[in-house]
Amino acid sequence: MIFKLIAVLAVLFIVYTLFFKKSREKTINKNVRDENIEDVMVECPTCGTYVSKKEGILSNGKYFCSSECLNK
């Protein structure tokens, strides 16, 4: 009787681990990756101001802080 209960619990645990835990880990990793993109600061090559990659203007592989610095 106890062996059957342990076997059922083990199967349920394996099913949970295979299906639910993997999808939750993917969601968590995606959220962490998105947050890291916002946190990365880069230096504007024109004026030297630091700006986040999310807010910066990308041109020719460089991030500029504003359109004024981009056009200089």
JSON list of C-alpha atoms in Angstrom, two decimals:
[
{"chain": "A", "resi": 1, "resn": "MET", "atom": "CA", "xyz": [0.00, 0.00, 0.00]},
{"chain": "A", "resi": 2, "resn": "ILE", "atom": "CA", "xyz": [2.73, 2.46, 0.98]},
{"chain": "A", "resi": 3, "resn": "PHE", "atom": "CA", "xyz": [4.77, 1.43, -2.06]},
{"chain": "A", "resi": 4, "resn": "LYS", "atom": "CA", "xyz": [1.85, 2.31, -4.36]},
{"chain": "A", "resi": 5, "resn": "LEU", "atom": "CA", "xyz": [1.47, 5.72, -2.74]},
{"chain": "A", "resi": 6, "resn": "ILE", "atom": "CA", "xyz": [5.18, 6.46, -3.09]},
{"chain": "A", "resi": 7, "resn": "ALA", "atom": "CA", "xyz": [5.11, 5.32, -6.74]},
{"chain": "A", "resi": 8, "resn": "VAL", "atom": "CA", "xyz": [2.13, 7.59, -7.54]},
{"chain": "A", "resi": 9, "resn": "LEU", "atom": "CA", "xyz": [3.80, 10.55, -5.84]},
{"chain": "A", "resi": 10, "resn": "ALA", "atom": "CA", "xyz": [7.02, 9.91, -7.74]},
{"chain": "A", "resi": 11, "resn": "VAL", "atom": "CA", "xyz": [5.16, 9.81, -11.08]},
{"chain": "A", "resi": 12, "resn": "LEU", "atom": "CA", "xyz": [3.32, 13.03, -10.25]},
{"chain": "A", "resi": 13, "resn": "PHE", "atom": "CA", "xyz": [6.59, 14.71, -9.33]},
{"chain": "A", "resi": 14, "resn": "ILE", "atom": "CA", "xyz": [8.22, 13.63, -12.59]},
{"chain": "A", "resi": 15, "resn": "VAL", "atom": "CA", "xyz": [5.25, 14.91, -14.61]},
{"chain": "A", "resi": 16, "resn": "TYR", "atom": "CA", "xyz": [5.34, 18.23, -12.77]},
{"chain": "A", "resi": 17, "resn": "THR", "atom": "CA", "xyz": [9.08, 18.58, -13.33]},
{"chain": "A", "resi": 18, "resn": "LEU", "atom": "CA", "xyz": [8.92, 17.75, -17.03]},
{"chain": "A", "resi": 19, "resn": "PHE", "atom": "CA", "xyz": [5.99, 19.94, -18.01]},
{"chain": "A", "resi": 20, "resn": "PHE", "atom": "CA", "xyz": [5.41, 22.78, -15.57]},
{"chain": "A", "resi": 21, "resn": "LYS", "atom": "CA", "xyz": [8.83, 23.61, -14.20]},
{"chain": "A", "resi": 22, "resn": "LYS", "atom": "CA", "xyz": [10.47, 23.90, -17.66]},
{"chain": "A", "resi": 23, "resn": "SER", "atom": "CA", "xyz": [7.91, 26.41, -18.95]},
{"chain": "A", "resi": 24, "resn": "ARG", "atom": "CA", "xyz": [8.23, 28.49, -15.79]},
{"chain": "A", "resi": 25, "resn": "GLU", "atom": "CA", "xyz": [12.03, 28.56, -16.11]},
{"chain": "A", "resi": 26, "resn": "LYS", "atom": "CA", "xyz": [11.76, 29.78, -19.72]},
{"chain": "A", "resi": 27, "resn": "THR", "atom": "CA", "xyz": [9.47, 32.62, -18.63]},
{"chain": "A", "resi": 28, "resn": "ILE", "atom": "CA", "xyz": [11.80, 33.63, -15.82]},
{"chain": "A", "resi": 29, "resn": "ASN", "atom": "CA", "xyz": [14.87, 33.55, -18.09]},
{"chain": "A", "resi": 30, "resn": "LYS", "atom": "CA", "xyz": [13.10, 35.66, -20.71]},
{"chain": "A", "resi": 31, "resn": "ASN", "atom": "CA", "xyz": [12.12, 38.28, -18.12]},
{"chain": "A", "resi": 32, "resn": "VAL", "atom": "CA", "xyz": [15.68, 38.44, -16.77]},
{"chain": "A", "resi": 33, "resn": "ARG", "atom": "CA", "xyz": [17.08, 38.82, -20.29]},
{"chain": "A", "resi": 34, "resn": "ASP", "atom": "CA", "xyz": [14.64, 41.68, -21.05]},
{"chain": "A", "resi": 35, "resn": "GLU", "atom": "CA", "xyz": [15.56, 43.48, -17.83]},
{"chain": "A", "resi": 36, "resn": "ASN", "atom": "CA", "xyz": [19.28, 43.17, -18.61]},
{"chain": "A", "resi": 37, "resn": "ILE", "atom": "CA", "xyz": [18.86, 44.93, -21.95]},
{"chain": "A", "resi": 38, "resn": "GLU", "atom": "CA", "xyz": [17.38, 47.96, -20.19]},
{"chain": "A", "resi": 39, "resn": "ASP", "atom": "CA", "xyz": [20.17, 48.08, -17.61]},
{"chain": "A", "resi": 40, "resn": "VAL", "atom": "CA", "xyz": [23.07, 48.18, -20.07]},
{"chain": "A", "resi": 41, "resn": "MET", "atom": "CA", "xyz": [24.49, 51.66, -20.39]},
{"chain": "A", "resi": 42, "resn": "VAL", "atom": "CA", "xyz": [26.59, 52.75, -23.36]},
{"chain": "A", "resi": 43, "resn": "GLU", "atom": "CA", "xyz": [28.62, 55.89, -23.99]},
{"chain": "A", "resi": 44, "resn": "CYS", "atom": "CA", "xyz": [27.62, 58.33, -26.71]},
{"chain": "A", "resi": 45, "resn": "PRO", "atom": "CA", "xyz": [30.66, 58.65, -29.03]},
{"chain": "A", "resi": 46, "resn": "THR", "atom": "CA", "xyz": [29.97, 62.36, -29.66]},
{"chain": "A", "resi": 47, "resn": "CYS", "atom": "CA", "xyz": [29.48, 63.87, -26.20]},
{"chain": "A", "resi": 48, "resn": "GLY", "atom": "CA", "xyz": [30.46, 61.06, -23.81]},
{"chain": "A", "resi": 49, "resn": "THR", "atom": "CA", "xyz": [27.09, 60.91, -22.06]},
{"chain": "A", "resi": 50, "resn": "TYR", "atom": "CA", "xyz": [25.95, 57.49, -20.91]},
{"chain": "A", "resi": 51, "resn": "VAL", "atom": "CA", "xyz": [22.55, 56.35, -22.12]},
{"chain": "A", "resi": 52, "resn": "SER", "atom": "CA", "xyz": [20.70, 53.04, -21.80]},
{"chain": "A", "resi": 53, "resn": "LYS", "atom": "CA", "xyz": [20.59, 50.88, -24.91]},
{"chain": "A", "resi": 54, "resn": "LYS", "atom": "CA", "xyz": [16.81, 51.03, -24.81]},
{"chain": "A", "resi": 55, "resn": "GLU", "atom": "CA", "xyz": [16.74, 54.83, -24.96]},
{"chain": "A", "resi": 56, "resn": "GLY", "atom": "CA", "xyz": [19.74, 55.34, -27.23]},
{"chain": "A", "resi": 57, "resn": "ILE", "atom": "CA", "xyz": [19.66, 55.85, -30.99]},
{"chain": "A", "resi": 58, "resn": "LEU", "atom": "CA", "xyz": [21.51, 53.07, -32.83]},
{"chain": "A", "resi": 59, "resn": "SER", "atom": "CA", "xyz": [23.39, 54.11, -35.96]},
{"chain": "A", "resi": 60, "resn": "ASN", "atom": "CA", "xyz": [26.29, 52.27, -37.62]},
{"chain": "A", "resi": 61, "resn": "GLY", "atom": "CA", "xyz": [26.73, 50.04, -34.58]},
{"chain": "A", "resi": 62, "resn": "LYS", "atom": "CA", "xyz": [27.01, 52.96, -32.12]},
{"chain": "A", "resi": 63, "resn": "TYR", "atom": "CA", "xyz": [24.47, 54.29, -29.65]},
{"chain": "A", "resi": 64, "resn": "PHE", "atom": "CA", "xyz": [23.89, 58.05, -29.57]},
{"chain": "A", "resi": 65, "resn": "CYS", "atom": "CA", "xyz": [22.15, 59.93, -26.75]},
{"chain": "A", "resi": 66, "resn": "SER", "atom": "CA", "xyz": [20.14, 62.24, -29.03]},
{"chain": "A", "resi": 67, "resn": "SER", "atom": "CA", "xyz": [19.50, 63.09, -32.65]},
{"chain": "A", "resi": 68, "resn": "GLU", "atom": "CA", "xyz": [21.70, 66.19, -32.20]},
{"chain": "A", "resi": 69, "resn": "CYS", "atom": "CA", "xyz": [24.72, 64.03, -31.37]},
{"chain": "A", "resi": 70, "resn": "LEU", "atom": "CA", "xyz": [23.83, 61.69, -34.22]},
{"chain": "A", "resi": 71, "resn": "ASN", "atom": "CA", "xyz": [23.90, 64.53, -36.76]},
{"chain": "A", "resi": 72, "resn": "LYS", "atom": "CA", "xyz": [27.19, 66.08, -35.58]}
]
